[in-house]
PDB file of C-alpha atoms in Angstrom:
ATOM      1  CA  MET A   1      95.459  80.909  77.821  1.00 52.00           C
ATOM      2  CA  HIS A   2      99.276  80.011  77.953  1.00 61.00           C
ATOM      3  CA  TYR A   3     100.870  76.720  78.662  1.00 62.00           C
ATOM      4  CA  SER A   4     104.223  76.306  80.100  1.00 65.00           C
ATOM      5  CA  LYS A   5     106.176  73.096  80.712  1.00 71.00           C
ATOM      6  CA  LEU A   6     107.895  75.125  83.631  1.00 71.00           C
ATOM      7  CA  ALA A   7     111.179  73.952  82.464  1.00 78.00           C
ATOM      8  CA  GLN A   8     112.787  76.604  83.801  1.00 81.00           C
ATOM      9  CA  ILE A   9     112.579  75.478  87.455  1.00 83.00           C
ATOM     10  CA  ASN A  10     114.224  71.932  88.307  1.00 85.00           C
ATOM     11  CA  ARG A  11     115.869  70.315  90.970  1.00 87.00           C
ATOM     12  CA  GLY A  12     119.113  72.394  90.452  1.00 90.00           C
ATOM     13  CA  ASN A  13     117.624  75.611  90.895  1.00 89.00           C
ATOM     14  CA  ILE A  14     114.510  75.399  93.112  1.00 87.00           C
ATOM     15  CA  LYS A  15     116.635  76.255  96.223  1.00 92.00           C
ATOM     16  CA  ASN A  16     116.945  79.625  94.605  1.00 92.00           C
ATOM     17  CA  LEU A  17     113.159  80.421  94.494  1.00 89.00           C
ATOM     18  CA  ALA A  18     111.960  83.215  96.720  1.00 91.00           C
ATOM     19  CA  VAL A  19     108.309  84.420  97.662  1.00 91.00           C
ATOM     20  CA  ALA A  20     107.096  86.996  95.008  1.00 88.00           C
ATOM     21  CA  TRP A  21     104.441  88.193  97.334  1.00 88.00           C
ATOM     22  CA  SER A  22     101.863  87.093 100.109  1.00 87.00           C
ATOM     23  CA  PHE A  23      98.567  87.947 101.316  1.00 82.00           C
ATOM     24  CA  ASP A  24      97.138  87.616 104.798  1.00 79.00           C
ATOM     25  CA  THR A  25      93.655  86.885 104.784  1.00 74.00           C
ATOM     26  CA  GLY A  26      92.997  87.029 108.537  1.00 71.00           C
ATOM     27  CA  GLU A  27      91.630  83.680 108.473  1.00 67.00           C
ATOM     28  CA  PRO A  28      92.225  81.120 111.179  1.00 63.00           C
ATOM     29  CA  ALA A  29      91.932  78.106 108.529  1.00 60.00           C
ATOM     30  CA  ALA A  30      95.090  77.332 106.389  1.00 50.00           C
ATOM     31  CA  CYS A  31      93.204  76.065 103.007  1.00 50.00           C
ATOM     32  CA  ARG A  32      90.527  77.773 101.054  1.00 55.00           C
ATOM     33  CA  PRO A  33      89.506  77.393  97.449  1.00 55.00           C
ATOM     34  CA  ALA A  34      90.875  79.712  95.023  1.00 56.00           C
ATOM     35  CA  ARG A  35      90.193  80.654  91.194  1.00 62.00           C
ATOM     36  CA  LEU A  36      92.923  82.309  88.653  1.00 57.00           C
ATOM     37  CA  LEU A  37      91.079  84.513  86.115  1.00 63.00           C
ATOM     38  CA  SER A  38      93.119  86.539  83.880  1.00 60.00           C
ATOM     39  CA  ARG A  39      95.642  88.516  85.861  1.00 58.00           C
ATOM     40  CA  ARG A  40      93.512  88.142  88.979  1.00 67.00           C
ATOM     41  CA  THR A  41      93.264  85.592  91.926  1.00 68.00           C
ATOM     42  CA  LEU A  42      89.788  85.534  93.094  1.00 66.00           C
ATOM     43  CA  ARG A  43      89.258  83.692  96.438  1.00 65.00           C
ATOM     44  CA  ASN A  44      86.434  83.011  98.691  1.00 61.00           C
ATOM     45  CA  ASN A  45      86.224  81.742 102.210  1.00 57.00           C
ATOM     46  CA  ALA A  46      83.969  79.994 104.839  1.00 52.00           C
ATOM     47  CA  ASP A  47      82.823  83.487 106.290  1.00 57.00           C
ATOM     48  CA  THR A  48      81.427  84.435 102.893  1.00 59.00           C
ATOM     49  CA  GLU A  49      83.948  87.263 102.154  1.00 76.00           C
ATOM     50  CA  ASP A  50      85.315  87.144  98.518  1.00 82.00           C
ATOM     51  CA  PHE A  51      88.012  89.239  97.170  1.00 85.00           C
ATOM     52  CA  ALA A  52      90.360  89.791  94.169  1.00 86.00           C
ATOM     53  CA  LEU A  53      93.961  90.093  93.957  1.00 86.00           C
ATOM     54  CA  ASP A  54      96.364  91.027  91.326  1.00 85.00           C
ATOM     55  CA  ALA A  55      98.121  87.652  90.584  1.00 81.00           C
ATOM     56  CA  ALA A  56     101.396  89.464  89.741  1.00 83.00           C
ATOM     57  CA  THR A  57     101.978  91.765  92.894  1.00 87.00           C
ATOM     58  CA  GLY A  58      99.293  90.469  95.511  1.00 86.00           C
ATOM     59  CA  LYS A  59      97.643  93.824  95.649  1.00 89.00           C
ATOM     60  CA  LEU A  60      94.200  93.820  96.768  1.00 89.00           C
ATOM     61  CA  LEU A  61      91.737  95.015  93.993  1.00 90.00           C
ATOM     62  CA  TRP A  62      88.412  94.643  95.840  1.00 90.00           C
ATOM     63  CA  LYS A  63      86.879  92.930  98.598  1.00 89.00           C
ATOM     64  CA  PHE A  64      82.875  91.791  99.087  1.00 89.00           C
ATOM     65  CA  ASP A  65      81.345  90.854 102.306  1.00 87.00           C
ATOM     66  CA  SER A  66      77.770  89.428 102.168  1.00 88.00           C
ATOM     67  CA  GLY A  67      77.405  90.246 105.881  1.00 85.00           C
ATOM     68  CA  ILE A  68      75.919  86.569 105.957  1.00 82.00           C
ATOM     69  CA  LYS A  69      77.725  84.214 108.312  1.00 76.00           C
ATOM     70  CA  GLY A  70      78.160  81.061 106.580  1.00 70.00           C
ATOM     71  CA  THR A  71      77.555  77.559 108.059  1.00 72.00           C
ATOM     72  CA  GLN A  72      78.016  75.638 104.773  1.00 70.00           C
ATOM     73  CA  PRO A  73      81.254  74.755 102.825  1.00 68.00           C
ATOM     74  CA  VAL A  74      82.335  77.176 100.148  1.00 67.00           C
ATOM     75  CA  ARG A  75      83.892  75.394  97.134  1.00 65.00           C
ATOM     76  CA  GLY A  76      84.566  78.365  94.814  1.00 66.00           C
ATOM     77  CA  LEU A  77      83.437  80.932  92.350  1.00 75.00           C
ATOM     78  CA  THR A  78      82.235  80.997  88.779  1.00 81.00           C
ATOM     79  CA  TYR A  79      83.085  83.535  85.987  1.00 83.00           C
ATOM     80  CA  TRP A  80      80.586  84.382  83.344  1.00 85.00           C
ATOM     81  CA  SER A  81      81.023  86.979  80.780  1.00 87.00           C
ATOM     82  CA  SER A  82      79.197  88.363  77.720  1.00 90.00           C
ATOM     83  CA  GLY A  83      80.646  91.020  75.761  1.00 92.00           C
ATOM     84  CA  LYS A  84      81.789  93.807  78.304  1.00 92.00           C
ATOM     85  CA  ASP A  85      79.610  92.205  81.069  1.00 92.00           C
ATOM     86  CA  LYS A  86      82.117  90.179  83.199  1.00 90.00           C
ATOM     87  CA  ARG A  87      80.399  88.719  86.230  1.00 90.00           C
ATOM     88  CA  ILE A  88      81.572  86.563  89.314  1.00 88.00           C
ATOM     89  CA  LEU A  89      78.672  84.336  90.625  1.00 87.00           C
ATOM     90  CA  VAL A  90      79.009  83.412  94.342  1.00 85.00           C
ATOM     91  CA  GLY A  91      76.993  81.071  96.523  1.00 84.00           C
ATOM     92  CA  VAL A  92      76.178  82.195  99.969  1.00 83.00           C
ATOM     93  CA  MET A  93      74.192  79.941 101.980  1.00 82.00           C
ATOM     94  CA  ASN A  94      70.736  80.261 100.182  1.00 84.00           C
ATOM     95  CA  PHE A  95      71.523  83.117  98.211  1.00 87.00           C
ATOM     96  CA  LEU A  96      73.263  83.618  94.694  1.00 88.00           C
ATOM     97  CA  TYR A  97      75.088  86.736  94.310  1.00 90.00           C
ATOM     98  CA  ALA A  98      76.546  88.331  90.958  1.00 93.00           C
ATOM     99  CA  LEU A  99      79.224  90.588  91.282  1.00 92.00           C
ATOM    100  CA  ASP A 100      80.754  92.948  88.930  1.00 93.00           C
ATOM    101  CA  ALA A 101      84.233  91.207  88.152  1.00 90.00           C
ATOM    102  CA  LYS A 102      86.059  94.641  87.892  1.00 91.00           C
ATOM    103  CA  THR A 103      84.811  96.215  91.456  1.00 93.00           C
ATOM    104  CA  GLY A 104      83.359  93.169  93.416  1.00 92.00           C
ATOM    105  CA  LYS A 105      79.966  95.151  93.661  1.00 96.00           C
ATOM    106  CA  PRO A 106      76.669  93.339  93.571  1.00 97.00           C
ATOM    107  CA  ILE A 107      75.090  93.948  90.046  1.00 97.00           C
ATOM    108  CA  PRO A 108      71.936  95.726  90.865  1.00 96.00           C
ATOM    109  CA  ALA A 109      69.829  94.235  88.064  1.00 95.00           C
ATOM    110  CA  PHE A 110      70.615  90.822  88.873  1.00 95.00           C
ATOM    111  CA  GLY A 111      67.815  89.282  91.073  1.00 94.00           C
ATOM    112  CA  GLN A 112      66.929  91.831  93.819  1.00 93.00           C
ATOM    113  CA  ASP A 113      69.726  94.054  94.590  1.00 93.00           C
ATOM    114  CA  GLY A 114      72.350  91.679  93.062  1.00 96.00           C
ATOM    115  CA  ARG A 115      71.290  88.341  94.668  1.00 94.00           C
ATOM    116  CA  ILE A 116      68.607  85.785  94.187  1.00 91.00           C
ATOM    117  CA  ASP A 117      67.153  83.818  97.059  1.00 89.00           C
ATOM    118  CA  LEU A 118      67.214  80.191  96.038  1.00 85.00           C
ATOM    119  CA  ARG A 119      64.464  79.402  98.377  1.00 85.00           C
ATOM    120  CA  ARG A 120      61.990  81.624  96.837  1.00 81.00           C
ATOM    121  CA  ASP A 121      59.191  80.551  94.539  1.00 80.00           C
ATOM    122  CA  LEU A 122      59.420  76.852  95.265  1.00 78.00           C
ATOM    123  CA  GLY A 123      55.528  76.581  96.171  1.00 77.00           C
ATOM    124  CA  ARG A 124      56.644  76.137  99.796  1.00 79.00           C
ATOM    125  CA  GLU A 125      57.192  78.418 102.831  1.00 80.00           C
ATOM    126  CA  THR A 126      60.359  80.198 102.015  1.00 72.00           C
ATOM    127  CA  GLU A 127      61.989  80.533 105.472  1.00 76.00           C
ATOM    128  CA  GLN A 128      61.078  76.690 106.142  1.00 73.00           C
ATOM    129  CA  GLN A 129      63.282  75.737 102.970  1.00 72.00           C
ATOM    130  CA  SER A 130      66.766  74.259 103.638  1.00 76.00           C
ATOM    131  CA  ILE A 131      68.797  75.079 100.704  1.00 74.00           C
ATOM    132  CA  ALA A 132      72.637  76.179 100.395  1.00 71.00           C
ATOM    133  CA  LEU A 133      74.695  76.702  97.343  1.00 72.00           C
ATOM    134  CA  THR A 134      78.061  75.298  98.221  1.00 67.00           C
ATOM    135  CA  SER A 135      79.534  74.406  94.663  1.00 68.00           C
ATOM    136  CA  PRO A 136      80.219  76.758  91.777  1.00 64.00           C
ATOM    137  CA  ALA A 137      78.095  76.827  89.035  1.00 63.00           C
ATOM    138  CA  LEU A 138      79.653  75.682  85.337  1.00 60.00           C
ATOM    139  CA  SER A 139      79.864  78.267  82.857  1.00 54.00           C
ATOM    140  CA  THR A 140      80.159  77.490  79.341  1.00 51.00           C
ATOM    141  CA  ARG A 141      80.174  79.369  76.034  1.00 48.00           C
ATOM    142  CA  ILE A 142      77.948  78.451  73.156  1.00 41.00           C
TER     143      ILE A 142
END
């Protein structure tokens, strides 16, 4: 919501910068997608574990693990809100989860127990479908 030219950081003083905080994800890989929403950093990884950090302190706010071992790339999250209803939409293989943005818990009213199986209701045998949601959806306000 704010723009900064970052003029306070320059070649003359960059050597004085220090790490404000760090967070060990416990992952073997070095780079994963991330999103910054408000004062929270939301992150997801290939093991389909999502979590929220306070962007100012690095404190873990919540963690969600679908329990599904991902075999597809995971490229991000989508934030959706309407009034007080704020959700994080996360693709995990053939499932789309809706998580409460504040708690990280699945929203029970979304699909079945907080998730939708994208293979269902396609007019074909569900278990034989090869569908994986790997990219975040786009969320717009009208």
